[in-house]
JSON list of N, CA and C in Angstrom, two decimals:
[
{"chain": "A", "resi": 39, "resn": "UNK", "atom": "N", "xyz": [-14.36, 6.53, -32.21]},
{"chain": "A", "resi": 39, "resn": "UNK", "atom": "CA", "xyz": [-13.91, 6.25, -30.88]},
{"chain": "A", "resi": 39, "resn": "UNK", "atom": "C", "xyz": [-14.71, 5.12, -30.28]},
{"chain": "A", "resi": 40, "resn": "UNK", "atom": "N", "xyz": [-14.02, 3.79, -29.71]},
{"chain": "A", "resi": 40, "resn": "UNK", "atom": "CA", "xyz": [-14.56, 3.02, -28.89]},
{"chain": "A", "resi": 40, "resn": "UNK", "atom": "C", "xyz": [-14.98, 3.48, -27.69]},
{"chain": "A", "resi": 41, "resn": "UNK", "atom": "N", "xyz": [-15.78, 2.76, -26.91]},
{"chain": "A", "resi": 41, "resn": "UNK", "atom": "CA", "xyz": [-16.03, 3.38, -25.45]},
{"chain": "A", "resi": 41, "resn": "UNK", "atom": "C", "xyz": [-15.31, 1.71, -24.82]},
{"chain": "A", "resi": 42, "resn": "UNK", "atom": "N", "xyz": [-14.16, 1.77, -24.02]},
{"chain": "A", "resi": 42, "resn": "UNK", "atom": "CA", "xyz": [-13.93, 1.20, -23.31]},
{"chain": "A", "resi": 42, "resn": "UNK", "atom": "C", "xyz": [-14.03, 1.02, -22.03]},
{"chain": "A", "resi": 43, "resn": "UNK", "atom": "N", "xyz": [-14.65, -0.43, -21.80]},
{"chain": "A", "resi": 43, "resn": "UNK", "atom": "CA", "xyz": [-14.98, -0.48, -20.70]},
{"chain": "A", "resi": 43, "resn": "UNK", "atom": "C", "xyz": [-14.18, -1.61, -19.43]},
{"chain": "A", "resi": 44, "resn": "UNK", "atom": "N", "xyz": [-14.13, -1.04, -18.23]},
{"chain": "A", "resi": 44, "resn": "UNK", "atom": "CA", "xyz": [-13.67, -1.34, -17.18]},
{"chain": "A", "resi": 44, "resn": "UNK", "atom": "C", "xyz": [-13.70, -2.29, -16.62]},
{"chain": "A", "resi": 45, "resn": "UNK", "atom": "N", "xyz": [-13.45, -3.09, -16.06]},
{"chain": "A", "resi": 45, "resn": "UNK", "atom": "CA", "xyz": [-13.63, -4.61, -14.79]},
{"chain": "A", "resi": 45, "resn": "UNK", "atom": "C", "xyz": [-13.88, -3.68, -13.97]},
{"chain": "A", "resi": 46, "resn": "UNK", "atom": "N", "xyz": [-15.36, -4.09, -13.26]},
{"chain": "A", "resi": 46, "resn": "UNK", "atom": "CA", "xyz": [-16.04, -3.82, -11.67]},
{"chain": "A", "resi": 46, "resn": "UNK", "atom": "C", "xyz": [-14.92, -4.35, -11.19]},
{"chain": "A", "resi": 47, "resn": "UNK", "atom": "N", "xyz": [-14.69, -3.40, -10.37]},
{"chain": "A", "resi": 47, "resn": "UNK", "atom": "CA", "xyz": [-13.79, -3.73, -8.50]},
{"chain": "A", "resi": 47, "resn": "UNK", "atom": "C", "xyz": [-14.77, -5.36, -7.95]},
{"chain": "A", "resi": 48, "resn": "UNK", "atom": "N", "xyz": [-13.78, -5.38, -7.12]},
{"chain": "A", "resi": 48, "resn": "UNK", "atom": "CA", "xyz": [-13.98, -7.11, -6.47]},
{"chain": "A", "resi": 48, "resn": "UNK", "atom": "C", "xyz": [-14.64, -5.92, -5.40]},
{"chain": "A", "resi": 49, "resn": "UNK", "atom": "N", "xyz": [-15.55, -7.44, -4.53]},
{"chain": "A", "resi": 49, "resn": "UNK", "atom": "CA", "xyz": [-15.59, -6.73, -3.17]},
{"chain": "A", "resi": 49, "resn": "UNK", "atom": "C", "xyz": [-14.96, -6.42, -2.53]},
{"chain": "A", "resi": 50, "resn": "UNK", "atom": "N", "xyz": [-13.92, -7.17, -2.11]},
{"chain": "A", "resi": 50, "resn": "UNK", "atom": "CA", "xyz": [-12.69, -6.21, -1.65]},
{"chain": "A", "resi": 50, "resn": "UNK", "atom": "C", "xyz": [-12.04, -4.91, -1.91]},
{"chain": "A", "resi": 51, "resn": "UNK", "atom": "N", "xyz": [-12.29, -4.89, -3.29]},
{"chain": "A", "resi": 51, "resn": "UNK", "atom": "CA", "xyz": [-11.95, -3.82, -4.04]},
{"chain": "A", "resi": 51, "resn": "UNK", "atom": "C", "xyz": [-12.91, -2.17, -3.45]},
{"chain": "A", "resi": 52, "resn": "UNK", "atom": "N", "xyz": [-14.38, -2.32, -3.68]},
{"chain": "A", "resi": 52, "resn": "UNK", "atom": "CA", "xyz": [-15.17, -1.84, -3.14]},
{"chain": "A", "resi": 52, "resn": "UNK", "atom": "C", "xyz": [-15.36, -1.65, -1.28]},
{"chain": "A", "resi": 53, "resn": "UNK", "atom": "N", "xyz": [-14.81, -2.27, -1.32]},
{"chain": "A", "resi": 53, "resn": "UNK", "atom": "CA", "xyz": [-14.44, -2.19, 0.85]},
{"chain": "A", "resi": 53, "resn": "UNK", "atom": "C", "xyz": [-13.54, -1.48, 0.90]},
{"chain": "A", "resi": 54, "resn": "UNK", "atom": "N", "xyz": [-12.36, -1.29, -0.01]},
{"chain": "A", "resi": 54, "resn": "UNK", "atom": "CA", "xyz": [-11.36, -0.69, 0.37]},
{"chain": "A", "resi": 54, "resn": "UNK", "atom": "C", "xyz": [-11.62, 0.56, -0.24]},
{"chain": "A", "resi": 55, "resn": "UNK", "atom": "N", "xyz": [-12.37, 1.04, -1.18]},
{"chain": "A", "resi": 55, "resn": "UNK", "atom": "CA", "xyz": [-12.57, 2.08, -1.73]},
{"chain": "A", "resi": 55, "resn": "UNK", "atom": "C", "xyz": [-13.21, 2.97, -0.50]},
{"chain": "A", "resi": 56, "resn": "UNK", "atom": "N", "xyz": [-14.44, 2.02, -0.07]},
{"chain": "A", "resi": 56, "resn": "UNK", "atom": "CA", "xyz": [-15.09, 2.69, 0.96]},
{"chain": "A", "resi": 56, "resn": "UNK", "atom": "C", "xyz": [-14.95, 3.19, 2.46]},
{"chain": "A", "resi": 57, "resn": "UNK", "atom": "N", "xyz": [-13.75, 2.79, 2.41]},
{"chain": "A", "resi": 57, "resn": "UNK", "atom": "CA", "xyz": [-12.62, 2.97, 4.04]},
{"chain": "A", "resi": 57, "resn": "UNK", "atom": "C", "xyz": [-12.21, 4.37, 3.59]},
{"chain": "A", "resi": 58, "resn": "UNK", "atom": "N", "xyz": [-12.56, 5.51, 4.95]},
{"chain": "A", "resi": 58, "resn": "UNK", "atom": "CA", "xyz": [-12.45, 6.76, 4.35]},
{"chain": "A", "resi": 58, "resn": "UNK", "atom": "C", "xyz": [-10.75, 6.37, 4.07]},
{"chain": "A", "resi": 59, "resn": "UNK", "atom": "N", "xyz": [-10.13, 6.01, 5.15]},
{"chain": "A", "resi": 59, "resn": "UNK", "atom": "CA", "xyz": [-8.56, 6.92, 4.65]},
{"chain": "A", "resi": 59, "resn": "UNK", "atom": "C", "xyz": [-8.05, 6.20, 3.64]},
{"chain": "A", "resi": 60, "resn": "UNK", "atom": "N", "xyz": [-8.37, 5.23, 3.47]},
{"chain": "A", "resi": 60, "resn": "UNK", "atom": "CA", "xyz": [-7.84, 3.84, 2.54]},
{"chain": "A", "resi": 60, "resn": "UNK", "atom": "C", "xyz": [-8.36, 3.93, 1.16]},
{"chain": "A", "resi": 61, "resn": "UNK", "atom": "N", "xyz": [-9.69, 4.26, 1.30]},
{"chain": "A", "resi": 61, "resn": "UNK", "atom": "CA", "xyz": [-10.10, 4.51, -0.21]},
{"chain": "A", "resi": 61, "resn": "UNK", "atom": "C", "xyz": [-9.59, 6.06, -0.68]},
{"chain": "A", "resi": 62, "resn": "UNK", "atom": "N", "xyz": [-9.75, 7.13, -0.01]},
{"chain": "A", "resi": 62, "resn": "UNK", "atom": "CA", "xyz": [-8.65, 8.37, -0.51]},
{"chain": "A", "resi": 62, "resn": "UNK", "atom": "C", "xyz": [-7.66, 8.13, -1.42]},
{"chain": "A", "resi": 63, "resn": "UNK", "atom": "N", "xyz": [-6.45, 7.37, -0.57]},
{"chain": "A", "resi": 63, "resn": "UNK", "atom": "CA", "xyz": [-5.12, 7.03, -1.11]},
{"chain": "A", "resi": 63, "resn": "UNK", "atom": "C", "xyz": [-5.15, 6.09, -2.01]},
{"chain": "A", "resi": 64, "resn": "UNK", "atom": "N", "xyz": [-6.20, 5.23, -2.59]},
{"chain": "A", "resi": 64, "resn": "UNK", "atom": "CA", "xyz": [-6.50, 4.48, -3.62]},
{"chain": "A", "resi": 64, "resn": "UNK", "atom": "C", "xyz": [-7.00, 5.53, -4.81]},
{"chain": "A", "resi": 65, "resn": "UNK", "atom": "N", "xyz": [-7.94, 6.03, -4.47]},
{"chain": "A", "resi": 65, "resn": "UNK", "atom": "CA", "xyz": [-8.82, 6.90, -5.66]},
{"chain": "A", "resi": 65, "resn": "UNK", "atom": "C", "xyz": [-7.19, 7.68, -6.19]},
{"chain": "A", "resi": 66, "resn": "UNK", "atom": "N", "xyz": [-6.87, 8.41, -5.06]},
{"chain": "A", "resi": 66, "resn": "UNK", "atom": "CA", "xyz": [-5.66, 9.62, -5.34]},
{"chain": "A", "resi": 66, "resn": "UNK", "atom": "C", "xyz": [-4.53, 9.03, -6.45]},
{"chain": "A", "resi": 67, "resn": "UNK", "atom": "N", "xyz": [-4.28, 7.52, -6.11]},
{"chain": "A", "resi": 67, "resn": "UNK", "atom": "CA", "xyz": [-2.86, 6.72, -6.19]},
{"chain": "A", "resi": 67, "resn": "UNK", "atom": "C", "xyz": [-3.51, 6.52, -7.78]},
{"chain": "A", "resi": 68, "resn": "UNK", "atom": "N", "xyz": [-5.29, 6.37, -8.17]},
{"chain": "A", "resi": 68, "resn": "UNK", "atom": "CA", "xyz": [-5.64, 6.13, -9.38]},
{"chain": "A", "resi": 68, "resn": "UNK", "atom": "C", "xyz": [-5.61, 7.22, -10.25]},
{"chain": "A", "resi": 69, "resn": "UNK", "atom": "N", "xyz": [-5.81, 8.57, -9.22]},
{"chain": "A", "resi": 69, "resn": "UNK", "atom": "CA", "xyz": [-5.81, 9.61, -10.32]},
{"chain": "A", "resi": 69, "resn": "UNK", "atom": "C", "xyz": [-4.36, 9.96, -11.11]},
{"chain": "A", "resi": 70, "resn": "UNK", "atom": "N", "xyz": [-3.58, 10.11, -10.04]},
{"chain": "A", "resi": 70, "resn": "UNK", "atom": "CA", "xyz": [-1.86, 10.58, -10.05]},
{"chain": "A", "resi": 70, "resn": "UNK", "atom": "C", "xyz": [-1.26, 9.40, -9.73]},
{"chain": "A", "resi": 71, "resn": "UNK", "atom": "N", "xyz": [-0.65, 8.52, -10.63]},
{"chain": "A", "resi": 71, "resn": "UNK", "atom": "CA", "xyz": [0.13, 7.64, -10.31]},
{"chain": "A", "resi": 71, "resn": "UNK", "atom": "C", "xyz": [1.74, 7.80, -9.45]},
{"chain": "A", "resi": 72, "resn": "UNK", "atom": "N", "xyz": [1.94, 8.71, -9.70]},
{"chain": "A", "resi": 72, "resn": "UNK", "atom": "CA", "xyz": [3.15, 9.47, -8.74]},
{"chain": "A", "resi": 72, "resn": "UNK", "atom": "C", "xyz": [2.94, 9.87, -7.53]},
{"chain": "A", "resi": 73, "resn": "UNK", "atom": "N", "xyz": [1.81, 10.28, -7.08]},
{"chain": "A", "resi": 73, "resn": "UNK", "atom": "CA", "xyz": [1.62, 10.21, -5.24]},
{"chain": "A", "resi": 73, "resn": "UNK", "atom": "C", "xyz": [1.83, 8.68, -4.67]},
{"chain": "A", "resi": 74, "resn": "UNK", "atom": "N", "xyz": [2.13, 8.12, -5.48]},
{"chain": "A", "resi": 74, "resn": "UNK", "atom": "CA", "xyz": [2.81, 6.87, -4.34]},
{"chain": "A", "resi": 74, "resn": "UNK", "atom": "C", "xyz": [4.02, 6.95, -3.70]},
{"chain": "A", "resi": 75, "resn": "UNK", "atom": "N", "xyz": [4.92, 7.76, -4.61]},
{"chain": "A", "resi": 75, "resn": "UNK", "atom": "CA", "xyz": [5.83, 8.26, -3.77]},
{"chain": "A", "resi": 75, "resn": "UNK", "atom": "C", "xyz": [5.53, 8.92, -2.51]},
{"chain": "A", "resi": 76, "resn": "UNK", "atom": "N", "xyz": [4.67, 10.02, -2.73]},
{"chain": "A", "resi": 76, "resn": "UNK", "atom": "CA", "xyz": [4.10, 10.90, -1.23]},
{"chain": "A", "resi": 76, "resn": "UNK", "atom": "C", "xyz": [3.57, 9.18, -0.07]},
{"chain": "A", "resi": 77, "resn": "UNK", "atom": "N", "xyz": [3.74, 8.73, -0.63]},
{"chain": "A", "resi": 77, "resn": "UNK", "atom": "CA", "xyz": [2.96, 7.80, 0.27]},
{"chain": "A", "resi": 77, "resn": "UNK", "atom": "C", "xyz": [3.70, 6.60, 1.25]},
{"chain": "A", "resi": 78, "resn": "UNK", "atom": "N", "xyz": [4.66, 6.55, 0.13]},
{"chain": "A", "resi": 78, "resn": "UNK", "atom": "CA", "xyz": [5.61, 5.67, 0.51]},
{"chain": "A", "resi": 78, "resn": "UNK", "atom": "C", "xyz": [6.97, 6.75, 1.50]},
{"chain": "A", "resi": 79, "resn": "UNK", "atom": "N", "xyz": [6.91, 8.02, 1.25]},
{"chain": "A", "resi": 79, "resn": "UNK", "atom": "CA", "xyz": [7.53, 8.93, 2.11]},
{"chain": "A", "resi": 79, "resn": "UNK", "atom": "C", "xyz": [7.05, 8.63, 3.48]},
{"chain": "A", "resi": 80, "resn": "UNK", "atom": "N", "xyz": [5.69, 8.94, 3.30]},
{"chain": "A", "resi": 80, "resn": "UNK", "atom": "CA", "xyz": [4.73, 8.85, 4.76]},
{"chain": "A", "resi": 80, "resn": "UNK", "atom": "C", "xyz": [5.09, 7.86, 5.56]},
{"chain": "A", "resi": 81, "resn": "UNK", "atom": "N", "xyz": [4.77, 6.85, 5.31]},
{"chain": "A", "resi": 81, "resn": "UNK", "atom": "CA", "xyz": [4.95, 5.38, 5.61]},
{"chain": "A", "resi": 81, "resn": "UNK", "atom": "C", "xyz": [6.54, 5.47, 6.05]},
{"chain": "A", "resi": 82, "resn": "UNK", "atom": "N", "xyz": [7.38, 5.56, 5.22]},
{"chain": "A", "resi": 82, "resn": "UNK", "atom": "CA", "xyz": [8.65, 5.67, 6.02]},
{"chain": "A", "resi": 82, "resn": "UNK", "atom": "C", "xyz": [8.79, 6.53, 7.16]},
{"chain": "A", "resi": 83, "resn": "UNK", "atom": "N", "xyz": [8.53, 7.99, 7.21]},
{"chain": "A", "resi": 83, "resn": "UNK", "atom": "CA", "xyz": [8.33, 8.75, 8.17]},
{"chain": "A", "resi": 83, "resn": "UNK", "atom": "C", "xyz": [7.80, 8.22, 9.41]},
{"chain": "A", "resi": 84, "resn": "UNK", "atom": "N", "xyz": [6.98, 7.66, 9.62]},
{"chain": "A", "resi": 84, "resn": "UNK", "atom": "CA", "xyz": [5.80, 7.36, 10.47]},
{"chain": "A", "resi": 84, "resn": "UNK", "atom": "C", "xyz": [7.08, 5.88, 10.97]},
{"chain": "A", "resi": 85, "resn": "UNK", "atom": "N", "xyz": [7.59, 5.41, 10.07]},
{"chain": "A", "resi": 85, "resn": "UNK", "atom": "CA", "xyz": [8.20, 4.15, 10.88]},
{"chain": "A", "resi": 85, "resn": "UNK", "atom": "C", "xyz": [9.32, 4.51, 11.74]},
{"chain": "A", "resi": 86, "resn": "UNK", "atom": "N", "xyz": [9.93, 5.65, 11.27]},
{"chain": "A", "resi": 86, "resn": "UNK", "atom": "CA", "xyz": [11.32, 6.12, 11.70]},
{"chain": "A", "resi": 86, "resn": "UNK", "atom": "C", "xyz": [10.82, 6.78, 12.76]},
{"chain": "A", "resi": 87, "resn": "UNK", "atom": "N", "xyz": [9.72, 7.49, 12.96]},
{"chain": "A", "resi": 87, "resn": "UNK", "atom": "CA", "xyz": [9.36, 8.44, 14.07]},
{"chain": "A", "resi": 87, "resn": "UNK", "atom": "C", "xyz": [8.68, 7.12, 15.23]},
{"chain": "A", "resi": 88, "resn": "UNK", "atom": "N", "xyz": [8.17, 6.28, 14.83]},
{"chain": "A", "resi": 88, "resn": "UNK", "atom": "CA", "xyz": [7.86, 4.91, 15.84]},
{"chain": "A", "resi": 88, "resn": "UNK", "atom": "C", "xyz": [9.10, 4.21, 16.05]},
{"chain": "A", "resi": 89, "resn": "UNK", "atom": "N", "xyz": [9.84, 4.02, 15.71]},
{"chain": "A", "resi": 89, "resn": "UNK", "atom": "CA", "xyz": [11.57, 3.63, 15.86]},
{"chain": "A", "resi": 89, "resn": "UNK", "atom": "C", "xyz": [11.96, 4.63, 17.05]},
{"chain": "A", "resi": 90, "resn": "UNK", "atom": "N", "xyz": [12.14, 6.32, 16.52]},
{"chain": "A", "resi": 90, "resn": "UNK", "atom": "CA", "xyz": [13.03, 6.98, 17.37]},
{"chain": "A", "resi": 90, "resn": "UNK", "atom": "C", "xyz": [11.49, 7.01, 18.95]},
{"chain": "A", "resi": 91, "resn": "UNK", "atom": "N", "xyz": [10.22, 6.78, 19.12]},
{"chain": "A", "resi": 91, "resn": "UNK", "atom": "CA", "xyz": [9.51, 6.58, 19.77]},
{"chain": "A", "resi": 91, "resn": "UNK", "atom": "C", "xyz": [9.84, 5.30, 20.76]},
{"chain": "A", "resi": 92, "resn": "UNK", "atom": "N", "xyz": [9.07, 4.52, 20.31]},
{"chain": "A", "resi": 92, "resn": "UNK", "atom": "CA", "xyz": [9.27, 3.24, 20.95]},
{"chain": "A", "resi": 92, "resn": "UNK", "atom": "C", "xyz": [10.50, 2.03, 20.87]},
{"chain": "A", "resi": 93, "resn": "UNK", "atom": "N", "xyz": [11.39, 2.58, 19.84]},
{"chain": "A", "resi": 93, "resn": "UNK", "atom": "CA", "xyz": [12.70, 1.93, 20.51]},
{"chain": "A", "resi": 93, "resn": "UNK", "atom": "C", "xyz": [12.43, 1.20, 18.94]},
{"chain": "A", "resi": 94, "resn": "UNK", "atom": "N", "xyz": [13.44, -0.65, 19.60]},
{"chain": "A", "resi": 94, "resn": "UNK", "atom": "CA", "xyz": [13.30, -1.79, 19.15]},
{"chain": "A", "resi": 94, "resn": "UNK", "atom": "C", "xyz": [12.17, -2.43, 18.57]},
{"chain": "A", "resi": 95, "resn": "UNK", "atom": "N", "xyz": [10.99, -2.39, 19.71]},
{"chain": "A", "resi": 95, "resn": "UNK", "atom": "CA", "xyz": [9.70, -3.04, 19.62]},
{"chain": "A", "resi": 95, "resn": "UNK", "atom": "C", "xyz": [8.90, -2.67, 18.19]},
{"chain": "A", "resi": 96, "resn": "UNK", "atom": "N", "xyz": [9.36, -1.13, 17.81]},
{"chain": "A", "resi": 96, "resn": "UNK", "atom": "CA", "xyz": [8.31, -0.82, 16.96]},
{"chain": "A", "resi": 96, "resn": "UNK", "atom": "C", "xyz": [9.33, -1.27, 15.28]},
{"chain": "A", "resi": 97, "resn": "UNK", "atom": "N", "xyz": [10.37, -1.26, 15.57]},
{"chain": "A", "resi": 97, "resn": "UNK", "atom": "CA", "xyz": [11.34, -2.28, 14.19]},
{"chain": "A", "resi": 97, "resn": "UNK", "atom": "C", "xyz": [11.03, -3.47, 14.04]},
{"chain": "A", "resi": 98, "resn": "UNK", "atom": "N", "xyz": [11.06, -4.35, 15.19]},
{"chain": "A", "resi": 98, "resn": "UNK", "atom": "CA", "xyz": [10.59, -5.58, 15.04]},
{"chain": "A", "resi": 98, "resn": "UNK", "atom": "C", "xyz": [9.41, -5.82, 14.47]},
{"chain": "A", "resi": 99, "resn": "UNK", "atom": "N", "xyz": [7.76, -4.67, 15.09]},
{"chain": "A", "resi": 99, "resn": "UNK", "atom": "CA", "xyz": [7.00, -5.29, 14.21]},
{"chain": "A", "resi": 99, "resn": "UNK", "atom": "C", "xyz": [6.85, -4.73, 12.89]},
{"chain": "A", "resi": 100, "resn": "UNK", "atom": "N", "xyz": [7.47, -3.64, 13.25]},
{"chain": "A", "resi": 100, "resn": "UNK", "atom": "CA", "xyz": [7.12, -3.43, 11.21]},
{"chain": "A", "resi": 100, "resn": "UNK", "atom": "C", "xyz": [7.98, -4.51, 10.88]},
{"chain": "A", "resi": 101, "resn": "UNK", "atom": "N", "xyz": [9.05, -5.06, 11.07]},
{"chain": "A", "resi": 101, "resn": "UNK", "atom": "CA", "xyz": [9.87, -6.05, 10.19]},
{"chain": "A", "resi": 101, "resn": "UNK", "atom": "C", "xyz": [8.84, -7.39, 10.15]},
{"chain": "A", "resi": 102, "resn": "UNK", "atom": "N", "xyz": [7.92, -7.77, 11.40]},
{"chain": "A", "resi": 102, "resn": "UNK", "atom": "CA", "xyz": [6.74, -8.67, 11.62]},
{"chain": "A", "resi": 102, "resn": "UNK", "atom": "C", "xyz": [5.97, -8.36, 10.61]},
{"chain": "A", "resi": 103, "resn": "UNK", "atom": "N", "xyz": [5.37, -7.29, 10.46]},
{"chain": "A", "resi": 103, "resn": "UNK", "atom": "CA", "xyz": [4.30, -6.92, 9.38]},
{"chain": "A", "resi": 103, "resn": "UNK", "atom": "C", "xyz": [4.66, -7.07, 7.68]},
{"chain": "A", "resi": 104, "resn": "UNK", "atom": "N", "xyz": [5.77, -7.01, 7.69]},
{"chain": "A", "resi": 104, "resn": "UNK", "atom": "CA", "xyz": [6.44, -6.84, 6.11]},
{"chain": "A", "resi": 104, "resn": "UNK", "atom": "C", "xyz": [7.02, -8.27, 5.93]},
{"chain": "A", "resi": 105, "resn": "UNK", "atom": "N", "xyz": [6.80, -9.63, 6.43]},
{"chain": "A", "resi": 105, "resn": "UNK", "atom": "CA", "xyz": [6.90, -10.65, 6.56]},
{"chain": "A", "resi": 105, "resn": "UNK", "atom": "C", "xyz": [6.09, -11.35, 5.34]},
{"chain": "A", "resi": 106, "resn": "UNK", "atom": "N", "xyz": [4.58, -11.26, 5.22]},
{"chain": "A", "resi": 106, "resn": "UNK", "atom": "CA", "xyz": [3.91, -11.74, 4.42]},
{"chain": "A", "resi": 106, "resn": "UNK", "atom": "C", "xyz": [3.92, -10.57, 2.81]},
{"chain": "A", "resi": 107, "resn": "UNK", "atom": "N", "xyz": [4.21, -9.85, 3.30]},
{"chain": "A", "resi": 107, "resn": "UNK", "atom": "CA", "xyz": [4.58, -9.13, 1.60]},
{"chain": "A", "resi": 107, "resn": "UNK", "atom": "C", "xyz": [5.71, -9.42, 1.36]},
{"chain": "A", "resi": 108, "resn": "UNK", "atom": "N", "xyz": [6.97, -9.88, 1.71]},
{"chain": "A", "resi": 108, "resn": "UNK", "atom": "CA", "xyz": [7.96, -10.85, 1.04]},
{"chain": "A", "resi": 108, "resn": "UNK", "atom": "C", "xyz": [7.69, -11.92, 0.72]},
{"chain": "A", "resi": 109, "resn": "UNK", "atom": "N", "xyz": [6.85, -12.71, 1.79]},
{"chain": "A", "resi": 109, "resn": "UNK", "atom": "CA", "xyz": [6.89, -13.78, 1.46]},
{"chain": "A", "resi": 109, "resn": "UNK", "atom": "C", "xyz": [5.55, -13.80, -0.61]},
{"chain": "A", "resi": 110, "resn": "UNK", "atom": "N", "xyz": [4.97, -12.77, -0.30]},
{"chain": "A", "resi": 110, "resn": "UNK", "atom": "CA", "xyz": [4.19, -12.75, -1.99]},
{"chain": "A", "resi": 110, "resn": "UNK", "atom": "C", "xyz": [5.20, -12.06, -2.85]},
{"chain": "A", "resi": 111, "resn": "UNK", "atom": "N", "xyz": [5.89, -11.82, -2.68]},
{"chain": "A", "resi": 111, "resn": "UNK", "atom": "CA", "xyz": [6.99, -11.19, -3.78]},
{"chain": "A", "resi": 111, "resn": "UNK", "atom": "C", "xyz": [8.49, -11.90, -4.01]},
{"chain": "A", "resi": 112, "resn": "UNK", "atom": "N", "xyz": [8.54, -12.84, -3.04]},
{"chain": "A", "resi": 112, "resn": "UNK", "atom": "CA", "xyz": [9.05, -14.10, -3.28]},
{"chain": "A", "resi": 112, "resn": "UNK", "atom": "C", "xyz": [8.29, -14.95, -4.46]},
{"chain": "A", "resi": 113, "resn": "UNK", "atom": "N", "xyz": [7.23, -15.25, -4.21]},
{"chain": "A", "resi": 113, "resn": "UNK", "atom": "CA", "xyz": [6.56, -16.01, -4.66]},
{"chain": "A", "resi": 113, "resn": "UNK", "atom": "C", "xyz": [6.09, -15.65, -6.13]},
{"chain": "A", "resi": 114, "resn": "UNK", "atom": "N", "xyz": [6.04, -14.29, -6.50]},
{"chain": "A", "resi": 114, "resn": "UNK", "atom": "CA", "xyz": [5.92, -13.56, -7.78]},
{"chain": "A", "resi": 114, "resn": "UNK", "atom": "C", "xyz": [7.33, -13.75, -8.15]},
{"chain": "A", "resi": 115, "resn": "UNK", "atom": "N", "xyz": [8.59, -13.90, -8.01]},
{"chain": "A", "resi": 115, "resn": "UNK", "atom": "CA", "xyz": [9.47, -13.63, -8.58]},
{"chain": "A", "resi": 115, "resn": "UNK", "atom": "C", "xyz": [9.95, -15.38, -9.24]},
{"chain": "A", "resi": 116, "resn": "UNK", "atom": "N", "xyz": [9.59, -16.19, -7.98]},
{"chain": "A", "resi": 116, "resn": "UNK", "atom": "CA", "xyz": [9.72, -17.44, -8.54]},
{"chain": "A", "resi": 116, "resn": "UNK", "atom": "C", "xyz": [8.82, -18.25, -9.49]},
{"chain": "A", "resi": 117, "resn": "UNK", "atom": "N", "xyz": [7.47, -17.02, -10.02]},
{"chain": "A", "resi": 117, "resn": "UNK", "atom": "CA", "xyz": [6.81, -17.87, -10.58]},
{"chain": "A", "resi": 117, "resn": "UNK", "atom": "C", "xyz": [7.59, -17.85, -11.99]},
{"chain": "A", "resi": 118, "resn": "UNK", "atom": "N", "xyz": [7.19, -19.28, -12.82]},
{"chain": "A", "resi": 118, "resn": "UNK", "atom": "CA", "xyz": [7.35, -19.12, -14.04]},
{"chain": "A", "resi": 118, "resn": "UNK", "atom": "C", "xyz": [6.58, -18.12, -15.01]}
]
């Protein structure tokens, strides 16, 4: 048996680990690759309940916020 070894986390990587709620759902998302679903449930939940909350305002900015992750998944799709 080899012992394979890992790439150290970036600092970023390590900042985000260390953010209690942020690093949770990272460690969790590393253990069980399928709680991303639970996660991506959440996240929808939470937008629809700020929708039936605050109306319009709170569609617009999630549609504001999800602006620059198209625009990188644009940009992944056009790469060669």
């Amino acid at each position: 048996m080899t012992l394979a070894t890992a790439n150290p986390p970036s600092a970023f990587g390590r900042l985000a680990r260390a953010t209690p709620v942020v690093g949770q759902v990272i460690r969790d998302i590393e253990r069980d690759t399928s709680s991303i679903y639970y996660l991506l449930v959440i996240v929808l939940t939470a937008v629809v309940l700020g929708i039936q909350t605050w109306g319009l305002p709170a569609l617009v900015l999630t549609a504001l916020a999800l602006v620059p992750v198209m625009f990188v998944l644009l940009v992944l799709i056009a790469r060669p």
